[in-house]
Amino acid sequence: MPKTSRSSTITEPGSASAGFGPAIHPGEILREDYLVPLRLTPYALAKRLRVPRTRIERLAAGRTSVTADTALRLARFFGTTPQFWMNMQASHDLAVAAAATKEELEAIRALEQAA
């Protein structure tokens, strides 16, 4: 499988806080880098993973998160690691949270080091 994303997500300039990339949902990566090139439908993947069809449909549409169980199954099927899927979800969640709390976070002063 590809090591780089072919995802076509376009984000607004400055939409991600410093230190976090754009909030690309793991479902978009699943859809664009795996399902489309392999000509797999969410139903076919769900059947192979032995999960409900709606789990993969919602994930591919960006309406649900990657769970540990789903990460284990995707990793097994695609020959990746569970961490690959979980890290993608964590990165997405952090980027979304950082954008949502940007002003509040900027108001927090860092602990100063003792001299």
PDB file of C-alpha atoms in Angstrom:
ATOM      1  CA  MET A   1       0.000   0.000   0.000  1.00  0.00           C
ATOM      2  CA  PRO A   2       1.100   3.585  -0.521  1.00  0.00           C
ATOM      3  CA  LYS A   3       3.193   5.236   2.135  1.00  0.00           C
ATOM      4  CA  THR A   4       1.919   8.703   1.234  1.00  0.00           C
ATOM      5  CA  SER A   5      -1.639   9.895   1.179  1.00  0.00           C
ATOM      6  CA  ARG A   6      -3.451  10.690  -2.033  1.00  0.00           C
ATOM      7  CA  SER A   7      -6.108  12.451  -0.013  1.00  0.00           C
ATOM      8  CA  SER A   8      -7.496  15.550  -1.691  1.00  0.00           C
ATOM      9  CA  THR A   9      -8.633  17.363   1.439  1.00  0.00           C
ATOM     10  CA  ILE A  10      -8.211  21.111   1.210  1.00  0.00           C
ATOM     11  CA  THR A  11      -8.061  23.038   4.443  1.00  0.00           C
ATOM     12  CA  GLU A  12      -8.432  26.722   5.127  1.00  0.00           C
ATOM     13  CA  PRO A  13      -5.143  28.563   5.638  1.00  0.00           C
ATOM     14  CA  GLY A  14      -4.385  28.721   9.332  1.00  0.00           C
ATOM     15  CA  SER A  15      -7.093  26.195  10.165  1.00  0.00           C
ATOM     16  CA  ALA A  16      -4.725  23.948  12.067  1.00  0.00           C
ATOM     17  CA  SER A  17      -2.989  25.168  15.175  1.00  0.00           C
ATOM     18  CA  ALA A  18       0.783  25.277  15.324  1.00  0.00           C
ATOM     19  CA  GLY A  19       2.222  21.825  15.773  1.00  0.00           C
ATOM     20  CA  PHE A  20      -0.796  20.043  14.339  1.00  0.00           C
ATOM     21  CA  GLY A  21      -1.387  19.281  10.705  1.00  0.00           C
ATOM     22  CA  PRO A  22      -4.711  19.622   8.948  1.00  0.00           C
ATOM     23  CA  ALA A  23      -7.572  17.692  10.490  1.00  0.00           C
ATOM     24  CA  ILE A  24      -7.711  14.906   7.905  1.00  0.00           C
ATOM     25  CA  HIS A  25     -10.063  12.207   9.116  1.00  0.00           C
ATOM     26  CA  PRO A  26      -8.681   8.646   9.034  1.00  0.00           C
ATOM     27  CA  GLY A  27     -11.798   7.645   7.121  1.00  0.00           C
ATOM     28  CA  GLU A  28     -10.671   9.815   4.228  1.00  0.00           C
ATOM     29  CA  ILE A  29      -7.335   7.995   4.154  1.00  0.00           C
ATOM     30  CA  LEU A  30      -9.150   4.663   4.303  1.00  0.00           C
ATOM     31  CA  ARG A  31     -11.410   5.695   1.435  1.00  0.00           C
ATOM     32  CA  GLU A  32      -8.886   7.429  -0.846  1.00  0.00           C
ATOM     33  CA  ASP A  33      -5.769   5.330  -0.225  1.00  0.00           C
ATOM     34  CA  TYR A  34      -7.296   1.909   0.274  1.00  0.00           C
ATOM     35  CA  LEU A  35     -10.926   1.464  -0.763  1.00  0.00           C
ATOM     36  CA  VAL A  36     -10.865   3.397  -4.051  1.00  0.00           C
ATOM     37  CA  PRO A  37      -7.543   2.052  -5.423  1.00  0.00           C
ATOM     38  CA  LEU A  38      -8.427  -1.508  -4.418  1.00  0.00           C
ATOM     39  CA  ARG A  39     -11.987  -1.130  -5.706  1.00  0.00           C
ATOM     40  CA  LEU A  40     -13.370  -2.263  -2.367  1.00  0.00           C
ATOM     41  CA  THR A  41     -16.771  -1.128  -1.174  1.00  0.00           C
ATOM     42  CA  PRO A  42     -17.364  -0.406   2.504  1.00  0.00           C
ATOM     43  CA  TYR A  43     -19.675  -3.427   2.497  1.00  0.00           C
ATOM     44  CA  ALA A  44     -16.980  -5.728   1.070  1.00  0.00           C
ATOM     45  CA  LEU A  45     -14.405  -4.479   3.569  1.00  0.00           C
ATOM     46  CA  ALA A  46     -16.829  -4.827   6.471  1.00  0.00           C
ATOM     47  CA  LYS A  47     -17.560  -8.387   5.442  1.00  0.00           C
ATOM     48  CA  ARG A  48     -13.828  -9.222   5.302  1.00  0.00           C
ATOM     49  CA  LEU A  49     -13.229  -7.540   8.676  1.00  0.00           C
ATOM     50  CA  ARG A  50     -16.282  -9.229  10.201  1.00  0.00           C
ATOM     51  CA  VAL A  51     -17.798  -5.978  11.400  1.00  0.00           C
ATOM     52  CA  PRO A  52     -21.140  -4.275  10.713  1.00  0.00           C
ATOM     53  CA  ARG A  53     -21.318  -2.571   7.326  1.00  0.00           C
ATOM     54  CA  THR A  54     -22.347   0.682   8.983  1.00  0.00           C
ATOM     55  CA  ARG A  55     -19.079   0.834  10.955  1.00  0.00           C
ATOM     56  CA  ILE A  56     -17.014   1.039   7.763  1.00  0.00           C
ATOM     57  CA  GLU A  57     -19.525   3.264   5.962  1.00  0.00           C
ATOM     58  CA  ARG A  58     -19.483   5.792   8.831  1.00  0.00           C
ATOM     59  CA  LEU A  59     -15.704   5.634   9.135  1.00  0.00           C
ATOM     60  CA  ALA A  60     -15.143   6.158   5.397  1.00  0.00           C
ATOM     61  CA  ALA A  61     -17.578   9.097   5.493  1.00  0.00           C
ATOM     62  CA  GLY A  62     -15.757  10.673   8.446  1.00  0.00           C
ATOM     63  CA  ARG A  63     -18.742  10.294  10.772  1.00  0.00           C
ATOM     64  CA  THR A  64     -17.122   7.989  13.331  1.00  0.00           C
ATOM     65  CA  SER A  65     -13.697   7.447  14.832  1.00  0.00           C
ATOM     66  CA  VAL A  66     -11.264   4.570  14.493  1.00  0.00           C
ATOM     67  CA  THR A  67     -11.601   2.392  17.588  1.00  0.00           C
ATOM     68  CA  ALA A  68      -8.920   0.052  18.897  1.00  0.00           C
ATOM     69  CA  ASP A  69     -10.939  -2.899  17.613  1.00  0.00           C
ATOM     70  CA  THR A  70     -11.260  -1.376  14.150  1.00  0.00           C
ATOM     71  CA  ALA A  71      -7.554  -0.463  14.110  1.00  0.00           C
ATOM     72  CA  LEU A  72      -6.614  -4.072  14.876  1.00  0.00           C
ATOM     73  CA  ARG A  73      -8.835  -5.360  12.082  1.00  0.00           C
ATOM     74  CA  LEU A  74      -7.715  -2.786   9.498  1.00  0.00           C
ATOM     75  CA  ALA A  75      -4.064  -3.452  10.338  1.00  0.00           C
ATOM     76  CA  ARG A  76      -4.499  -7.192   9.971  1.00  0.00           C
ATOM     77  CA  PHE A  77      -6.301  -6.864   6.645  1.00  0.00           C
ATOM     78  CA  PHE A  78      -4.144  -4.174   5.005  1.00  0.00           C
ATOM     79  CA  GLY A  79      -0.789  -5.268   6.445  1.00  0.00           C
ATOM     80  CA  THR A  80      -0.276  -2.078   8.417  1.00  0.00           C
ATOM     81  CA  THR A  81      -0.053  -1.632  12.181  1.00  0.00           C
ATOM     82  CA  PRO A  82      -2.824  -0.812  14.635  1.00  0.00           C
ATOM     83  CA  GLN A  83      -0.720   2.185  15.691  1.00  0.00           C
ATOM     84  CA  PHE A  84      -0.912   3.558  12.143  1.00  0.00           C
ATOM     85  CA  TRP A  85      -4.704   3.814  12.399  1.00  0.00           C
ATOM     86  CA  MET A  86      -4.786   4.921  16.052  1.00  0.00           C
ATOM     87  CA  ASN A  87      -2.116   7.594  15.491  1.00  0.00           C
ATOM     88  CA  MET A  88      -4.081   8.950  12.545  1.00  0.00           C
ATOM     89  CA  GLN A  89      -7.184   9.180  14.732  1.00  0.00           C
ATOM     90  CA  ALA A  90      -5.256  10.819  17.586  1.00  0.00           C
ATOM     91  CA  SER A  91      -3.703  13.363  15.194  1.00  0.00           C
ATOM     92  CA  HIS A  92      -7.123  14.182  13.790  1.00  0.00           C
ATOM     93  CA  ASP A  93      -8.649  14.548  17.260  1.00  0.00           C
ATOM     94  CA  LEU A  94      -5.800  16.815  18.428  1.00  0.00           C
ATOM     95  CA  ALA A  95      -6.060  19.041  15.357  1.00  0.00           C
ATOM     96  CA  VAL A  96      -9.825  19.397  15.790  1.00  0.00           C
ATOM     97  CA  ALA A  97      -9.489  20.128  19.521  1.00  0.00           C
ATOM     98  CA  ALA A  98      -6.656  22.615  18.946  1.00  0.00           C
ATOM     99  CA  ALA A  99      -8.717  24.506  16.383  1.00  0.00           C
ATOM    100  CA  ALA A 100     -11.800  24.504  18.623  1.00  0.00           C
ATOM    101  CA  THR A 101      -9.929  25.802  21.670  1.00  0.00           C
ATOM    102  CA  LYS A 102      -7.350  28.021  19.971  1.00  0.00           C
ATOM    103  CA  GLU A 103      -8.212  31.230  21.838  1.00  0.00           C
ATOM    104  CA  GLU A 104      -8.471  29.478  25.201  1.00  0.00           C
ATOM    105  CA  LEU A 105      -5.153  27.711  24.672  1.00  0.00           C
ATOM    106  CA  GLU A 106      -3.424  30.943  23.682  1.00  0.00           C
ATOM    107  CA  ALA A 107      -4.564  32.498  26.985  1.00  0.00           C
ATOM    108  CA  ILE A 108      -2.791  29.803  29.011  1.00  0.00           C
ATOM    109  CA  ARG A 109       0.646  30.854  30.174  1.00  0.00           C
ATOM    110  CA  ALA A 110       3.297  28.156  30.249  1.00  0.00           C
ATOM    111  CA  LEU A 111       4.921  27.262  33.541  1.00  0.00           C
ATOM    112  CA  GLU A 112       8.137  29.228  33.803  1.00  0.00           C
ATOM    113  CA  GLN A 113      11.286  27.326  34.579  1.00  0.00           C
ATOM    114  CA  ALA A 114      12.834  28.006  37.993  1.00  0.00           C
ATOM    115  CA  ALA A 115      16.034  30.039  37.750  1.00  0.00           C
TER     116      ALA A 115
END
